[in-house]
Coordinates of C-alpha atoms in Angstrom, one line a residue:
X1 CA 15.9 22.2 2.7
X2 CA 13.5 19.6 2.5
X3 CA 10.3 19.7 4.3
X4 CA 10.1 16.0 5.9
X5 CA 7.1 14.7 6.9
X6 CA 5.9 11.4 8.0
X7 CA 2.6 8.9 7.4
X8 CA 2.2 7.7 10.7
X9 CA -0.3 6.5 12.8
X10 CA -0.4 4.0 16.3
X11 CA -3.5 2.2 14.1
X12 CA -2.6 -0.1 11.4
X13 CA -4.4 -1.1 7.9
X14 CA -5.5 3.1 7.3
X15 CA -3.8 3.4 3.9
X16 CA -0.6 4.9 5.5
X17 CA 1.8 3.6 2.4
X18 CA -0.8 4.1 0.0
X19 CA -1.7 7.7 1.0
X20 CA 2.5 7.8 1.0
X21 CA 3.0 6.8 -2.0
X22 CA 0.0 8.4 -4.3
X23 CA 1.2 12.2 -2.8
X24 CA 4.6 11.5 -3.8
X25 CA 3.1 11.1 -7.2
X26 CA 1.2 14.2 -6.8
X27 CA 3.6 16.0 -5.9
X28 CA 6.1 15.9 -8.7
X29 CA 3.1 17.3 -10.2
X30 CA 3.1 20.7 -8.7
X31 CA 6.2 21.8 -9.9
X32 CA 8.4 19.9 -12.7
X33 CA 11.4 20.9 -11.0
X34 CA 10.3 19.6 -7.4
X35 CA 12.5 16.4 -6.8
X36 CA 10.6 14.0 -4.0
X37 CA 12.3 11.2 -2.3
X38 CA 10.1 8.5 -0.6
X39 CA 11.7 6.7 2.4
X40 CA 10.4 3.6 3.1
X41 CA 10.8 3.0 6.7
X42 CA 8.8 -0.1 7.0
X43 CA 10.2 -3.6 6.7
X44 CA 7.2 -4.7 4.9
X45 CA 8.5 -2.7 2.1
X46 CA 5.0 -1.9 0.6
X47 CA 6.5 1.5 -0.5
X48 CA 9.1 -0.2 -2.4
X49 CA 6.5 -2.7 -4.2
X50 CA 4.2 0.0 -4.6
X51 CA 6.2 2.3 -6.7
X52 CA 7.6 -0.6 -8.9
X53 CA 10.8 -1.9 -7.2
X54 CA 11.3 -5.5 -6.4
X55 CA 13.3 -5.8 -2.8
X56 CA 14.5 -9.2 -3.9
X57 CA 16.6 -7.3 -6.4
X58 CA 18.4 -4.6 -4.4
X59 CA 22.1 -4.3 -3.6
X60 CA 21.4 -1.8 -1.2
X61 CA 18.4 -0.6 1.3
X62 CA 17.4 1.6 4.0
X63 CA 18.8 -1.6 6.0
X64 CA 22.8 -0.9 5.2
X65 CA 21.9 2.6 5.6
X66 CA 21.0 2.3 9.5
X67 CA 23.6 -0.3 9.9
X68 CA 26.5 2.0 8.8
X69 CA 25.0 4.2 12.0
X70 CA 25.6 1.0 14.2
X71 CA 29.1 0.7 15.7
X72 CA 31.1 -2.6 14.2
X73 CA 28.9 -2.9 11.1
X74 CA 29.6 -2.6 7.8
X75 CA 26.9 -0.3 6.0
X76 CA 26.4 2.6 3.1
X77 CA 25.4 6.2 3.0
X78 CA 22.0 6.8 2.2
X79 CA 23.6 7.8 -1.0
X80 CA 24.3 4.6 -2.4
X81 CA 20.4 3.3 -1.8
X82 CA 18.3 6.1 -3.4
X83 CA 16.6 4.2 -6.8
X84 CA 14.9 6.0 -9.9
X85 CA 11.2 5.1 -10.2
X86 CA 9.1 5.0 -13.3
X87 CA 8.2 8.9 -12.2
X88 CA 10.5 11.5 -13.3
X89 CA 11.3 13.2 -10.0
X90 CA 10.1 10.8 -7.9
X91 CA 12.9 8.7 -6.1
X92 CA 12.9 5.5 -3.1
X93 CA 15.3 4.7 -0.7
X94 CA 13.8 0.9 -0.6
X95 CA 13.8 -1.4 2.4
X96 CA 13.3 -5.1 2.5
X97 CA 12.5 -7.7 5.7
X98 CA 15.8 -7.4 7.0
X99 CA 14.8 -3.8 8.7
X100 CA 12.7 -5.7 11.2
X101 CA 16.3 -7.5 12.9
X102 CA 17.5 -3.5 12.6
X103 CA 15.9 -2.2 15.2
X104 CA 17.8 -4.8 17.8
X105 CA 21.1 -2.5 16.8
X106 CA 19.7 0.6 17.0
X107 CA 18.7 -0.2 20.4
X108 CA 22.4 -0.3 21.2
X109 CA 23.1 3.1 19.4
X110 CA 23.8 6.5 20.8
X111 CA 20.9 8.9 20.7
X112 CA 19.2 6.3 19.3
X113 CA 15.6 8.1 18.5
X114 CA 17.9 10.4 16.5
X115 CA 19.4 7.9 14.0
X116 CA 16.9 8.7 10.5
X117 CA 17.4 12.4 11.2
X118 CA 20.9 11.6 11.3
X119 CA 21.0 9.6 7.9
X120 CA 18.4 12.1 5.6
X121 CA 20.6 15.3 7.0
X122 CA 23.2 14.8 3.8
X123 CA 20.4 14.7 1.6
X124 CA 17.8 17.0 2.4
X125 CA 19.3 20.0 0.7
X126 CA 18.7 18.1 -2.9
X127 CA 15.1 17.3 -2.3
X128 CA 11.9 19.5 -2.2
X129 CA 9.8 16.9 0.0
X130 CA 10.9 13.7 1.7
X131 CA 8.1 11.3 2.8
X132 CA 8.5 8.8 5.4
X133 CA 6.6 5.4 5.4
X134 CA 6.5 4.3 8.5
X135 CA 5.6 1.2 10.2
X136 CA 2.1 0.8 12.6
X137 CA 4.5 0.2 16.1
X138 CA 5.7 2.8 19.0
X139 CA 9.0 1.2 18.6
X140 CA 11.9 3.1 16.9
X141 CA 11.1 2.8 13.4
X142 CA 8.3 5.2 14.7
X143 CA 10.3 7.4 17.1
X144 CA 12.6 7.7 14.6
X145 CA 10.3 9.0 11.5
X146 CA 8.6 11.6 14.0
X147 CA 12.4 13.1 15.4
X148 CA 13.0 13.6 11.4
X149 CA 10.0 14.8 10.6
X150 CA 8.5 18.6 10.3
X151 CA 5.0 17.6 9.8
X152 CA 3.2 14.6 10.1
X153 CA 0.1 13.1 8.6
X154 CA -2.1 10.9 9.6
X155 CA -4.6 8.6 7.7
X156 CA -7.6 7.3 9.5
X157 CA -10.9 5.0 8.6
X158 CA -14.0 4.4 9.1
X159 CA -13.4 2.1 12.5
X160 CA -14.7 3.0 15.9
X161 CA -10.6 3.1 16.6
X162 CA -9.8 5.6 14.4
X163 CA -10.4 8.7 16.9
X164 CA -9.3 6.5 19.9
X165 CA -5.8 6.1 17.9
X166 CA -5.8 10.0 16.8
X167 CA -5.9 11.1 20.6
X168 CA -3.2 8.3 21.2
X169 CA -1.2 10.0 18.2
X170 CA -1.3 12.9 20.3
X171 CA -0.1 12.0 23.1
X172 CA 2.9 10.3 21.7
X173 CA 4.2 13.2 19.5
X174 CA 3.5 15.1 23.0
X175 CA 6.1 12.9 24.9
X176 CA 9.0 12.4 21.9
X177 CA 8.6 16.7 21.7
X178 CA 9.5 16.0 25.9
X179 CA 12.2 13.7 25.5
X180 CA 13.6 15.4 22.3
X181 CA 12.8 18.6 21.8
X182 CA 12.0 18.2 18.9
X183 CA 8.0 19.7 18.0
X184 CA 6.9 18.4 14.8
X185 CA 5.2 21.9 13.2
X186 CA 2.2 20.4 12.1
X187 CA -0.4 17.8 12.1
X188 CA -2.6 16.7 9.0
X189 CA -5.6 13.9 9.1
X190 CA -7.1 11.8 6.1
X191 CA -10.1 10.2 5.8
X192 CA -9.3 7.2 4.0
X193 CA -12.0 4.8 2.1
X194 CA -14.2 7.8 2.8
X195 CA -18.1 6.9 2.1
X196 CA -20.4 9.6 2.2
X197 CA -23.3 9.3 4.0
X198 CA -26.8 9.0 2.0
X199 CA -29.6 11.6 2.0
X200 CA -33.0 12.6 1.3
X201 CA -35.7 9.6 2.3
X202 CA -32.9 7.2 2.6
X203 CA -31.5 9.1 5.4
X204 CA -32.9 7.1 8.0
X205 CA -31.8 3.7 6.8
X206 CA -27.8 4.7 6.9
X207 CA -25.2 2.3 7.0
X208 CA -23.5 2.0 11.0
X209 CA -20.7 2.8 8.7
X210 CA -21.7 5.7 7.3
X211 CA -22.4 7.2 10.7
X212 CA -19.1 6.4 12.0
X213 CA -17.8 8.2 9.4
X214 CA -19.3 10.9 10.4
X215 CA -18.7 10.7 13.8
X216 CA -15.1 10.4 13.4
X217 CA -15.4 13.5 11.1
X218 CA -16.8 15.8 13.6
X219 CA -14.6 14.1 16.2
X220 CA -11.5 15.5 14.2
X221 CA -12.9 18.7 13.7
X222 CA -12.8 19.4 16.8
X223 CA -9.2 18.3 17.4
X224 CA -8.7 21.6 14.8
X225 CA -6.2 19.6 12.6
X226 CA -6.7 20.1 9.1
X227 CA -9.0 17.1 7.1
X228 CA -9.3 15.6 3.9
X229 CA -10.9 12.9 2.8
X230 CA -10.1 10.3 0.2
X231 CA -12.7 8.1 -1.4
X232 CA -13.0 4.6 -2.0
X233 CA -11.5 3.3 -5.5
X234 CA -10.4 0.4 -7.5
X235 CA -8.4 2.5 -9.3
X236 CA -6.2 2.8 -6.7
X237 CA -6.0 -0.8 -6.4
X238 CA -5.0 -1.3 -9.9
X239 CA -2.4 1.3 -9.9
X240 CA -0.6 -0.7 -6.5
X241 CA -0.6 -3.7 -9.3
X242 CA 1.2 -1.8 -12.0
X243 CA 3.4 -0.4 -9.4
X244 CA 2.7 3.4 -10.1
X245 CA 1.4 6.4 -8.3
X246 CA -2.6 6.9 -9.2
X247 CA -1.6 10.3 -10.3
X248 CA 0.1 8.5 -13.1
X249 CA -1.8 5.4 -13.7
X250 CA -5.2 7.4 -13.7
X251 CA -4.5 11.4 -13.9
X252 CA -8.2 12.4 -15.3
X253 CA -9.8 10.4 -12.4
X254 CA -11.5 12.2 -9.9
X255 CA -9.4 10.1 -6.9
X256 CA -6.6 11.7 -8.5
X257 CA -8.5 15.3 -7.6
X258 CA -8.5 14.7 -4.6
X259 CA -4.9 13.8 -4.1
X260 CA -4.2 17.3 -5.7
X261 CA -5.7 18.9 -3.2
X262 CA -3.8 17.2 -0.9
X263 CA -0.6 17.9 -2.5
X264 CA -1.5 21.4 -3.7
X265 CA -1.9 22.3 0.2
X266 CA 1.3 20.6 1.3
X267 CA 2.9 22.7 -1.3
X268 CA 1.3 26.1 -0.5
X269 CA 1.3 25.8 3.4
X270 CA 5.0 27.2 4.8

């Protein structure tokens, strides 16, 4: 079975589609057999732009997918969505704008909070990994992606919110596990944008953000989740332009390196 996990966080602008999108890459990597299917969650449909596919061109998206859970609408299996990328292995289930008007039907649904678990369930025996982009809300785009997920990961910056929102995070996986029952088995944290802090005699003159980055490192440390931390590139920008992972726009980089160990650790960890 697939193990699901989501890129979530209650902040917004941290690099959650990005980080999505660039693991996925990676992990295709790993193994040539695995098979990884992004879900793109969000009604912004980065995901979908950022691994090559152009919403204005789909017959089908996540959209029809949740509507065919909503009683008198006329929708498709999840099935009939899932799109080839340029990455061998790599799959999308797209979404487009229309997701946003979505979540007024799935208000009216029954178990509501349960309907994405209800939809990936048919495929998750085909898939090694399934990675959820979801949306910066506490709504039920959100609810949804953490009741389908087994592990979550969550990308923070270097803003003075970023620990504020991680304690939030908590909290919030806390009271769906309440309502639900469902625990999400564990919690990952990237740095995102990392910037190292400088040294020797220029240690004194540091950057405010520099030490917030370090703040916010020790702060997670202490929270015991596991940390990574991904640097600043234009590299990544440019591989968002062509549409394509980093690990395949760039593989000898060193961002790419870093992703590795990202994925390597997903991979490894049971």
């Amino acid at each position: 079975m697939a193990k699901t996990i989501a890129f979530a966080n209650l902040k917004g602008g941290t690099g959650k589609t990005t980080i999505c999108i660039n693991i996925a890459g990676c992990l295709t990597l790993i193994r040539p057999t695995s098979r990884v299917l992004v879900v793109d969650f969000d009604p912004q449909a980065n995901a979908t732009s950022g691994l090559g596919i152009d919403e204005n061109s789909l017959e089908n998206s996540i959209y029809d997918v949740v509507l065919n859970q909503c009683q008198e609408y006329q929708g498709v299996p999840i099935t009939q969505t899932i799109l080839e990328t340029q990455i061998e292995n790599l799959h999308l289930v797209p979404s487009e704008l229309n997701l946003a008007a979505a979540s007024i039907l799935m208000q009216q649904g029954k178990d509501k909070v349960g309907i994405l678990n209800r939809i990936l369930a048919p495929i998750k025996s085909y898939y090694d990994y399934i990675l959820i982009d979801v949306p910066s809300d506490t709504g039920l785009f959100m609810l949804n992606s953490l009741r389908a997920a087994d592990e979550a990961i969550i990308p923070i910056d270097s803003s003075i919110f970023s620990l504020e929102a991680l304690e939030k995070f908590q909290i919030y996986c806390q009271d769906i596990q309440e309502m639900t029952g469902h625990k999400i088995n564990r919690f990952m944290v990237i740095f995102n944008r990392y910037t190292k802090s400088r040294t020797g005699a220029s240690q004194s003159k540091k950057s405010s953000k520099n030490s917030i980055s370090e703040e916010i490192e020790e702060g997670v440390k202490r929270m015991s989740y596991p940390l990574f931390k991904i640097p600043e590139s234009l590299l990544v920008y440019r591989s968002q332009q062509e549409g394509m992972p980093i690990s395949h726009f760039s593989p000898t980089s060193q961002i790419v390196k870093n992703y590795m160990e990202i994925a390597n650790y997903l991979s490894e960890v049971n």
